[in-house]
XYZ file of C-alpha atoms in Angstrom:
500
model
C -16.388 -0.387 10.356
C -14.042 -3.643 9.876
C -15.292 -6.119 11.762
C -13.084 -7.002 15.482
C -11.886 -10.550 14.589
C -8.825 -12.623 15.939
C -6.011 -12.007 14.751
C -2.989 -14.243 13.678
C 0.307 -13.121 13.295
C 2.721 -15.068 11.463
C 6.695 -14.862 11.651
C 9.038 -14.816 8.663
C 12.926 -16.530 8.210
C 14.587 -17.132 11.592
C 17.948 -18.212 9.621
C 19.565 -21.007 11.043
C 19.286 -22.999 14.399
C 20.751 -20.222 16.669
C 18.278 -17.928 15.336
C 15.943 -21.054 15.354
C 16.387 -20.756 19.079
C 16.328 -17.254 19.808
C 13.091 -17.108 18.087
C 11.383 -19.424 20.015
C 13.035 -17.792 23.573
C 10.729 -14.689 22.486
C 6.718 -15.549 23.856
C 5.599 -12.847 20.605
C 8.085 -14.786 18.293
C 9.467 -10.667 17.945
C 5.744 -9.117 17.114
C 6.367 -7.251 20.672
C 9.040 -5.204 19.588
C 8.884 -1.760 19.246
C 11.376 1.250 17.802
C 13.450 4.068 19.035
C 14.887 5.129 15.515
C 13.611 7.404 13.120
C 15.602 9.154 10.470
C 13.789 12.850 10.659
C 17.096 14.453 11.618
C 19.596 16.774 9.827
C 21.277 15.466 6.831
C 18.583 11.882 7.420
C 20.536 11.218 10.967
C 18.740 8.803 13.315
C 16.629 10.915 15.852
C 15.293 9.084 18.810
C 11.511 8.202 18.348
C 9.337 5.523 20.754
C 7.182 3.520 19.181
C 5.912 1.023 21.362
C 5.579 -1.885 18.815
C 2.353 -2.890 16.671
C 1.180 -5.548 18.903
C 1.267 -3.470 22.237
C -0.267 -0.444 20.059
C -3.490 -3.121 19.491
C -3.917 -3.939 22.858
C -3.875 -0.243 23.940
C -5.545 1.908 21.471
C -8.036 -0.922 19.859
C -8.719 -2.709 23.347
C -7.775 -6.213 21.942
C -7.017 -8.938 24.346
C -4.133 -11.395 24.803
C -4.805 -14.397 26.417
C -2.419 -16.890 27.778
C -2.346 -19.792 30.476
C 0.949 -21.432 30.703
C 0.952 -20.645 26.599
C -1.444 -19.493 24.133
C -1.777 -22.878 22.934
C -2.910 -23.584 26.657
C -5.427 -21.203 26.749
C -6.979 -22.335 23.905
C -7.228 -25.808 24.740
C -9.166 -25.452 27.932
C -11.466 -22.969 26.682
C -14.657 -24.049 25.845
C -15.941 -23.704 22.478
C -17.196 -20.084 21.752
C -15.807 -19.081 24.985
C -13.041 -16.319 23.890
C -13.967 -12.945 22.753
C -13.415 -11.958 18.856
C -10.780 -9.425 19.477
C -8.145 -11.156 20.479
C -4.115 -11.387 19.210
C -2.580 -15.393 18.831
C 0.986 -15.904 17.882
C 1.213 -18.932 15.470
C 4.551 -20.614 16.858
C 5.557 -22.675 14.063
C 9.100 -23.136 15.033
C 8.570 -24.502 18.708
C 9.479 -28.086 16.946
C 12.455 -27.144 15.288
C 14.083 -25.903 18.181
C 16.512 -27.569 19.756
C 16.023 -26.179 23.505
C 13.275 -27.717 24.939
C 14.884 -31.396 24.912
C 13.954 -33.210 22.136
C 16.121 -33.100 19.298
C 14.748 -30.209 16.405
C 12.728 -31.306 13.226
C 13.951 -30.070 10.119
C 11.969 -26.819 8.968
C 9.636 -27.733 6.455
C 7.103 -24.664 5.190
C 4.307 -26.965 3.695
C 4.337 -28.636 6.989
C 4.396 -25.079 8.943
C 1.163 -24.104 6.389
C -0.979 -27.386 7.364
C -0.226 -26.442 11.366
C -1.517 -22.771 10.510
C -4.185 -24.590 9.069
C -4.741 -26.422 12.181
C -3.939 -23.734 14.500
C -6.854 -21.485 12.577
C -9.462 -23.587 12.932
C -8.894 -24.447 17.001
C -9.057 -20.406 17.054
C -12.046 -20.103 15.493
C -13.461 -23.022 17.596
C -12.666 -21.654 20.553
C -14.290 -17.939 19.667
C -17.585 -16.924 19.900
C -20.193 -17.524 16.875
C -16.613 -18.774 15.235
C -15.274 -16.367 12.832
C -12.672 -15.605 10.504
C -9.577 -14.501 11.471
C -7.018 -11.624 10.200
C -3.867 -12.955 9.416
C -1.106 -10.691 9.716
C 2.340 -12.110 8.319
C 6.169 -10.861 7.810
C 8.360 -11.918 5.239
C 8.091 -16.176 4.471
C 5.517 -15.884 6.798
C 3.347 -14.304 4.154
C 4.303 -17.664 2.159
C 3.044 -20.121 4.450
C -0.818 -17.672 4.715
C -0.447 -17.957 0.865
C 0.163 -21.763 1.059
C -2.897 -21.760 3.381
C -5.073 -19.886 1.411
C -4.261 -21.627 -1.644
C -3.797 -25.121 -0.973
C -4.882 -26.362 2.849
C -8.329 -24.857 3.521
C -11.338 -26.035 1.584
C -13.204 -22.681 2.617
C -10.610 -19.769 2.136
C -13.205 -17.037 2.507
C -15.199 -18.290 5.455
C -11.939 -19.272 7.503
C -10.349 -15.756 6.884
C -11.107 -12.564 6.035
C -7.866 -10.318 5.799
C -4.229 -10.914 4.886
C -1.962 -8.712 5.825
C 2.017 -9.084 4.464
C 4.665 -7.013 5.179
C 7.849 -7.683 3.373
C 6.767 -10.911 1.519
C 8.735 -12.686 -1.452
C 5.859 -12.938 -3.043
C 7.460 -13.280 -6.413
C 10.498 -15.067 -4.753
C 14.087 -13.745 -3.937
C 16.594 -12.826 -6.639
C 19.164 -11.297 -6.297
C 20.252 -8.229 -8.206
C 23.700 -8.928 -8.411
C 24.009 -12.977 -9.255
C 26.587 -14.851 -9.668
C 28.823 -16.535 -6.458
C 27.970 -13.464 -4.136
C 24.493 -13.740 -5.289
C 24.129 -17.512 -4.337
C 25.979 -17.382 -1.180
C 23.381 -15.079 0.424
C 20.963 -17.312 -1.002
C 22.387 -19.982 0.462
C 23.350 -18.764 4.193
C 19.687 -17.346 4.361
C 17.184 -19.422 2.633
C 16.014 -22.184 5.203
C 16.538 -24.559 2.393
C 18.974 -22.628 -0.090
C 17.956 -20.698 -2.356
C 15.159 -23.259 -3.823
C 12.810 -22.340 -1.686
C 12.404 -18.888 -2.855
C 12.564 -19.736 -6.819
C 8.995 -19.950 -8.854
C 9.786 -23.902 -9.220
C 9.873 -24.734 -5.430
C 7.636 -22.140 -4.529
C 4.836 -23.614 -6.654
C 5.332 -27.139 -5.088
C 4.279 -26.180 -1.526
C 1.849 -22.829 -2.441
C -0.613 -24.721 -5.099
C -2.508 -28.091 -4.778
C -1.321 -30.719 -7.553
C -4.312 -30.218 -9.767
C -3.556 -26.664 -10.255
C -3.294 -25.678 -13.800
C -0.323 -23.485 -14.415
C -0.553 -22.357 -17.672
C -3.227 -19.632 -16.439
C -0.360 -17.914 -14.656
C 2.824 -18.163 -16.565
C 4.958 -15.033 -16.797
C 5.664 -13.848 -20.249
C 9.245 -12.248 -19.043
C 10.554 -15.631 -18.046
C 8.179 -18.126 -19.093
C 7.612 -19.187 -15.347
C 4.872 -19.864 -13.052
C 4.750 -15.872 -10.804
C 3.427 -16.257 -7.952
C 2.723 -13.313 -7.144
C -0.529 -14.138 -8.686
C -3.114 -15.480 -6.113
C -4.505 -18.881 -6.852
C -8.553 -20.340 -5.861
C -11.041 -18.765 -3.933
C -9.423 -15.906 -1.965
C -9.188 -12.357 -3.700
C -6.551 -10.465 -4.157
C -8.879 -7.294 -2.705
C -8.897 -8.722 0.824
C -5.070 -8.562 0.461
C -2.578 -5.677 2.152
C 1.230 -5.915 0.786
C 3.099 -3.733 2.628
C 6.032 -2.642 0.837
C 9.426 -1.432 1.968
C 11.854 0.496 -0.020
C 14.680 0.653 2.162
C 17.863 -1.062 1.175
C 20.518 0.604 2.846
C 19.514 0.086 6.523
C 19.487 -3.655 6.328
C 22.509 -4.510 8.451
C 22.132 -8.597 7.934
C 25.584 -9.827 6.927
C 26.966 -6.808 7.799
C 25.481 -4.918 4.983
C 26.334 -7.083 2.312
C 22.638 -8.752 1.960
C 21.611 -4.744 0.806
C 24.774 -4.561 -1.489
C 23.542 -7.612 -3.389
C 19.729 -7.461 -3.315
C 20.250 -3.845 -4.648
C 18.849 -0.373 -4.229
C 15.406 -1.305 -5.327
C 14.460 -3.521 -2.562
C 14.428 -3.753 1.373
C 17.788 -4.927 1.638
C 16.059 -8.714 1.032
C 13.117 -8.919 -0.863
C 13.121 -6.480 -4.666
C 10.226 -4.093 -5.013
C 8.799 -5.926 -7.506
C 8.427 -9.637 -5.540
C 6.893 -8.105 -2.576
C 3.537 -7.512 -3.735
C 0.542 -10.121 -4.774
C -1.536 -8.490 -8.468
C -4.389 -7.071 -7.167
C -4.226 -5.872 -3.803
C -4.273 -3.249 -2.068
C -0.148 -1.855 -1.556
C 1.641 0.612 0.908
C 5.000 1.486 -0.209
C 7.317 2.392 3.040
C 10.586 3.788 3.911
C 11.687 0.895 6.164
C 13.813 -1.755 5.990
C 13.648 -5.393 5.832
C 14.090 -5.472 9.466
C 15.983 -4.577 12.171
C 16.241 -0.941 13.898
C 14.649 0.427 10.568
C 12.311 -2.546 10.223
C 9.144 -3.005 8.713
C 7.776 -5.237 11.135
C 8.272 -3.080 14.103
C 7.731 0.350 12.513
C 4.535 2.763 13.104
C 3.968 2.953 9.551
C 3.134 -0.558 9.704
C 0.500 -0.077 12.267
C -1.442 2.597 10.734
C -1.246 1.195 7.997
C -2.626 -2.329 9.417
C -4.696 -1.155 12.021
C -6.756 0.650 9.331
C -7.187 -1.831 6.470
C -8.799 -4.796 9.512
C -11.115 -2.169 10.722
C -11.555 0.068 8.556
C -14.852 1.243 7.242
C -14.009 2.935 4.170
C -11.766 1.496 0.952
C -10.956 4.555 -0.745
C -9.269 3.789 -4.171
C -7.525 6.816 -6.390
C -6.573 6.436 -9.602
C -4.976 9.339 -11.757
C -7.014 9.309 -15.246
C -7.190 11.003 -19.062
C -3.663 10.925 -19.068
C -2.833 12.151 -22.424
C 1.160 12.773 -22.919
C 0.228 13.644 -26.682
C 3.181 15.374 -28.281
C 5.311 14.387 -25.755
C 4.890 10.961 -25.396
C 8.416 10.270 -26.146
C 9.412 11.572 -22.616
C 10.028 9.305 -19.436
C 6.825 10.676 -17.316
C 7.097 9.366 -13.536
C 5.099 10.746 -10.317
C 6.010 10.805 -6.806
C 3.235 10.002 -4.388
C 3.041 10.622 -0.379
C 0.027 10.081 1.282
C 0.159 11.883 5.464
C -2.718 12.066 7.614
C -2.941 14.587 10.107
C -1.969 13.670 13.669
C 0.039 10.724 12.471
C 3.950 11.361 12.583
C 4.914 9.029 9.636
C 3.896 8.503 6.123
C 1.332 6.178 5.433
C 2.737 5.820 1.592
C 5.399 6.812 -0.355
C 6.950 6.075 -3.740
C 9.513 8.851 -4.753
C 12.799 8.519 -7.342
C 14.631 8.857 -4.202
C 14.135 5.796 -2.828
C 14.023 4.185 -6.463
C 10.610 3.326 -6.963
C 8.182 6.559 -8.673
C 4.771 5.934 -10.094
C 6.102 5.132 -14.138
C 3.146 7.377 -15.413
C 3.835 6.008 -19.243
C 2.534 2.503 -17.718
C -0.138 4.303 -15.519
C -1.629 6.012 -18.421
C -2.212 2.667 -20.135
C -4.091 0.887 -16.252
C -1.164 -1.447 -16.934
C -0.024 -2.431 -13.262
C 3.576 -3.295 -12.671
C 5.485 -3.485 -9.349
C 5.840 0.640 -9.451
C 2.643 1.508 -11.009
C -0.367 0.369 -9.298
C -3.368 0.233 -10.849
C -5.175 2.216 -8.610
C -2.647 4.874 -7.701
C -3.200 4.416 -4.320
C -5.815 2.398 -1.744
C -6.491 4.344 1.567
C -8.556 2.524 4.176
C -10.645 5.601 6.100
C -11.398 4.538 9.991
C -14.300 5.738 11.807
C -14.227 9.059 14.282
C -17.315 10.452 15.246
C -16.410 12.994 16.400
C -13.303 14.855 14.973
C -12.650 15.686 11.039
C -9.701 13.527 9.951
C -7.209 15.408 7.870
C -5.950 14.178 4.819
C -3.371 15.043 2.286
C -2.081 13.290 -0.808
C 1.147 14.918 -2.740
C 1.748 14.988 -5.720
C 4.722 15.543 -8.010
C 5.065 15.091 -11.999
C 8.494 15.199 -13.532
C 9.762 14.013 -17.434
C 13.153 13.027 -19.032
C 13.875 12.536 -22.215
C 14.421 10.433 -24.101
C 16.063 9.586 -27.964
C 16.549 6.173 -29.105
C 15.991 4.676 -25.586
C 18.879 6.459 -23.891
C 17.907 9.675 -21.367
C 18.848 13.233 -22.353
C 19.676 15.186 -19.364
C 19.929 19.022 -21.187
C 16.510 20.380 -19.922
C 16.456 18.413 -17.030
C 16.569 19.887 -13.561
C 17.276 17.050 -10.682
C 14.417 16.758 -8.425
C 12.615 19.397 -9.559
C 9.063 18.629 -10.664
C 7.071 19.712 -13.526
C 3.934 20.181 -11.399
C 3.399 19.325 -7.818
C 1.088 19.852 -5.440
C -1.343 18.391 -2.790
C -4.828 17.619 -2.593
C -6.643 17.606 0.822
C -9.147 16.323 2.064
C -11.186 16.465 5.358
C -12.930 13.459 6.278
C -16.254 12.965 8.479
C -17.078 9.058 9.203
C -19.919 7.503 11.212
C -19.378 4.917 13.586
C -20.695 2.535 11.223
C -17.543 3.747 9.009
C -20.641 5.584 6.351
C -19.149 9.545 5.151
C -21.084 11.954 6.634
C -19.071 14.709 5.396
C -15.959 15.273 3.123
C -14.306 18.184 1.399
C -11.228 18.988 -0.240
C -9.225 21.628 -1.794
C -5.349 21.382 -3.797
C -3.184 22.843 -1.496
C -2.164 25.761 -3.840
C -6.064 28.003 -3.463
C -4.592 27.672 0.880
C -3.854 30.917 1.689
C -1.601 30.445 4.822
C -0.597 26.914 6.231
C -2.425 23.936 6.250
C -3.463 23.264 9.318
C -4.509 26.404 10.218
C -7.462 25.854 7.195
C -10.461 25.432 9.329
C -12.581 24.655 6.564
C -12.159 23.449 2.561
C -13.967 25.230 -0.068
C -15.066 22.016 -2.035
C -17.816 19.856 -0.955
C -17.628 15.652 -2.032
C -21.109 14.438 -3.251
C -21.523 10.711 -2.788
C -23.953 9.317 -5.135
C -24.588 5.317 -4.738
C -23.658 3.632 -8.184
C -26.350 2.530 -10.510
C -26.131 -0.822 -8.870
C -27.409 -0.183 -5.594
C -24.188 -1.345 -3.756
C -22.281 0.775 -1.432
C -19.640 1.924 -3.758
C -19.742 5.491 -4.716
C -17.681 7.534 -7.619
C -15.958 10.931 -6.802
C -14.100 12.429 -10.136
C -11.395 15.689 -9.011
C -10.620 17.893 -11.636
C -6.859 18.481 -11.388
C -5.487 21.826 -11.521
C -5.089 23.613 -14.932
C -1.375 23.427 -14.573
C -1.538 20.210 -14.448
C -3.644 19.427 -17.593
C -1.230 21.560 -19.431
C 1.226 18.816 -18.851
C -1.302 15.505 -18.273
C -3.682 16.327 -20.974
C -7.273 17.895 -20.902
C -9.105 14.915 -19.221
C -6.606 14.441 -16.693
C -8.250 14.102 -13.830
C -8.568 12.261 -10.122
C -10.990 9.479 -9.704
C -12.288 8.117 -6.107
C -13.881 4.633 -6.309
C -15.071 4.442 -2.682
C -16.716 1.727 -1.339
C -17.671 0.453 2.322
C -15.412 -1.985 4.123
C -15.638 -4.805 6.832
């Protein structure tokens, strides 16, 4: 089971002094907000849905603590070293100086400055905690940027000062926006804290890498630039969550026109492909960049959170043997959903609807790109001693053709797929997060609905690999259909391994 270590949340983009302001008014810096919207309705209308906010949802179903005397900063300064338990939540209030409320005239922003305070701030929370451990850090939008700038440039001991990052909705790769030109650069301009600069590979690689840094190790051969969406130094990309969103059209910042420009395949701010770092674990969601459909505030976000800090099982699938053959001159793209029983939301999805499916062509080669990840999906599995946990992952292969590099639509029916169907899984864990029992079965052998299946007909063998770790290797066959269309070898593989 993930270990029960502090955790730091990190804002993003306030957007100007007002906002500045209004930020700072708000003790959670906006982590305490919740949700009452959820599109399940008719026709995707808004249906009312409570979700009492991520932060609130940690205090009452994991049993963390929130301390504060006067401020959080307070409480930590007159506790003793080692005297605050592990599981506790701290708000990192970087913009408390650059308001211009509490008297003294605001300092400019500055997010290599805000990156040496979380520096600062990390190490007084460790201090102050028993036996002085790591911490989670749990970061939306440019707050992602400044853990990044941390990890990469301010601490001498990444992996002993943290354990986990967590981003939801982060530039990673920077902010560009689809449409360019004048429109393009004025949202730029009213939204980035110092233009757009701060959000191009030039500027970002001044404050996210030390000055010794060689570059040429991560240029990108599309545009010859630094990406930084590759990680940098001593932390891996493996202890890294980027939450994903894949809603444009609900992002209501300047009054719709952010979405209009950033275009359909992004949040409404940040493109599909800059909000992930190579290499880590991603969730894709149906949310928004914020607001009513947010990320930040969403459930998805939770479950998805709550289980990759604590955890006890990494599960990775990756869809093998793909083998288009004669066909390898169609388009091949997969749609992926990943629901776990009891749980009203998705916990992934990447479908042609919302303009991002798995490009199968690139999966088939491992090569990762910002819609193919390279593993399919990663599921972290939390302990439950005792109650099976119900899982089920869709999913759904369709072609177009194509001649010359433009698409033939004559055999094509919309939204229709070649093959679909849904593997599930039942899922015993220990409380020290080791499988006791899985099975699994595709959803087309059910005879009747799902959830009245009391038992699947396929056991899961877990055999250690030849190393000795805890990492075990799971291969499920797909069905025949499937190969018709995937190739022989096609085929499911689980690389599971334990996780604190």
């Amino acid at each position: 089971m993930g270990q029960r270590l502090p955790i730091i949340y990190v804002r993003g983009f306030a957007g100007g002094q007002n906002a500045i302001d209004d930020a700072v008014d708000d003790p959670f810096y906006g982590f305490n907000e919740g949700s009452t919207h959820i599109r399940v309705g008719a026709g995707g209308q808004p249906r009312f849905y409570q979700f009492e906010g991520p932060l609130l949802r940690f205090l009452k179903e994991q049993d963390y603590k929130l301390s504060i005397a006067g401020s959080q900063q307070q409480a930590l300064l007159t506790a003793t070293p080692g005297e605050l338990a592990p599981d506790s939540i701290w708000i990192y209030r970087f913009y408390d100086a650059d308001s211009g409320t509490f008297g003294p005239a605001p300092q400019p922003y500055d997010i290599g400055q805000a990156a040496k305070g979380l520096a600062a701030f990390i190490a007084l929370v460790r201090s102050k905690t028993q036996d002085g451990p790591p911490v989670y850090l749990v970061a939306h939008s440019m707050g992602g940027l400044i853990c990044r700038t941390v990890l990469q440039r301010e601490l001498d001991d990444p992996n002993g000062a943290v354990s986990k990052l967590c981003t939801i909705g982060t530039p990673h790769g920077g902010i560009d926006p689809q449409m360019g030109g004048p429109v393009g650069g004025w949202i730029m301009d009213k939204f980035g804290p110092m233009g757009s600069q701060i959000f191009t590979p030039d500027h970002m690689q001044q404050y996210m890498l030390r000055d010794d840094h060689e570059l040429a190790a991560g240029i990108n051969p599309r545009t010859g630039q630094w990406d930084p969406r590759r990680m940098v130094g001593e932390f891996s990309p493996h202890r890294v969550l980027s939450i994903v969103g894949t809603d444009s059209t609900d992002y209501a910042v300047a009054q719709g026109l952010s979405s209009a420009v950033m275009g359909v395949q992004s949040d409404g701010l940040v493109a599909i492909r800059n909000a992930y770092v190579y290499g880590s674990a991603r969730a894709y969601v149906h949310r928004s960049h914020s607001g009513r459909y947010g990320l930040v505030n969403s459930e998805e976000m939770y479950q998805n959170l709550s289980r990759f800090i604590l955890g006890g099982l990494r599960v990775e699938v990756g869809l093998h043997g793909l083998n288009f053959a004669e066909q390898a001159d169609r388009i091949w793209q997969a749609e992926v959903r990943v629901a776990i029983q009891g749980i009203p939301v998705l916990m992934h999805e990447q479908t042609a609807e919302h303009y991002c499916p798995v490009d199968l062509n690139a999966e088939s080669k491992e090569i990762s790109t910002p819609v193919s990840p390279v593993p399919l999906v990663t599921i972290f599995l939390q302990p439950k001693t005792q109650n099976t946990c119900r899982y089920a992952l869709d999913l759904k292969v369709m072609s177009l053709k194509e001649d010359g590099g433009i698409l033939g639509f004559g055999d094509h029916l919309e939204q229709i797929g070649d093959w679909e169907d849904t593997l599930i899984v039942d899922v015993q864990l220990g409380g020290n997060g080791t499988a006791q029992r899985l099975t699994w079965q595709w959803n087309s052998t059910l005879i009747g609905r799902i959830a009245d299946q009391s038992e699947l007909t396929n056991p899961l063998t877990w055999e250690p690999d030849n190393t000795g770790e805890s990492e075990w290797h799971v291969v499920i066959q797909v069905p025949d259909a499937a190969k018709t269309l995937l190739g022989g070898d096609a085929r499911l593989e689980l690389l599971a391994s334990s996780w604190d």
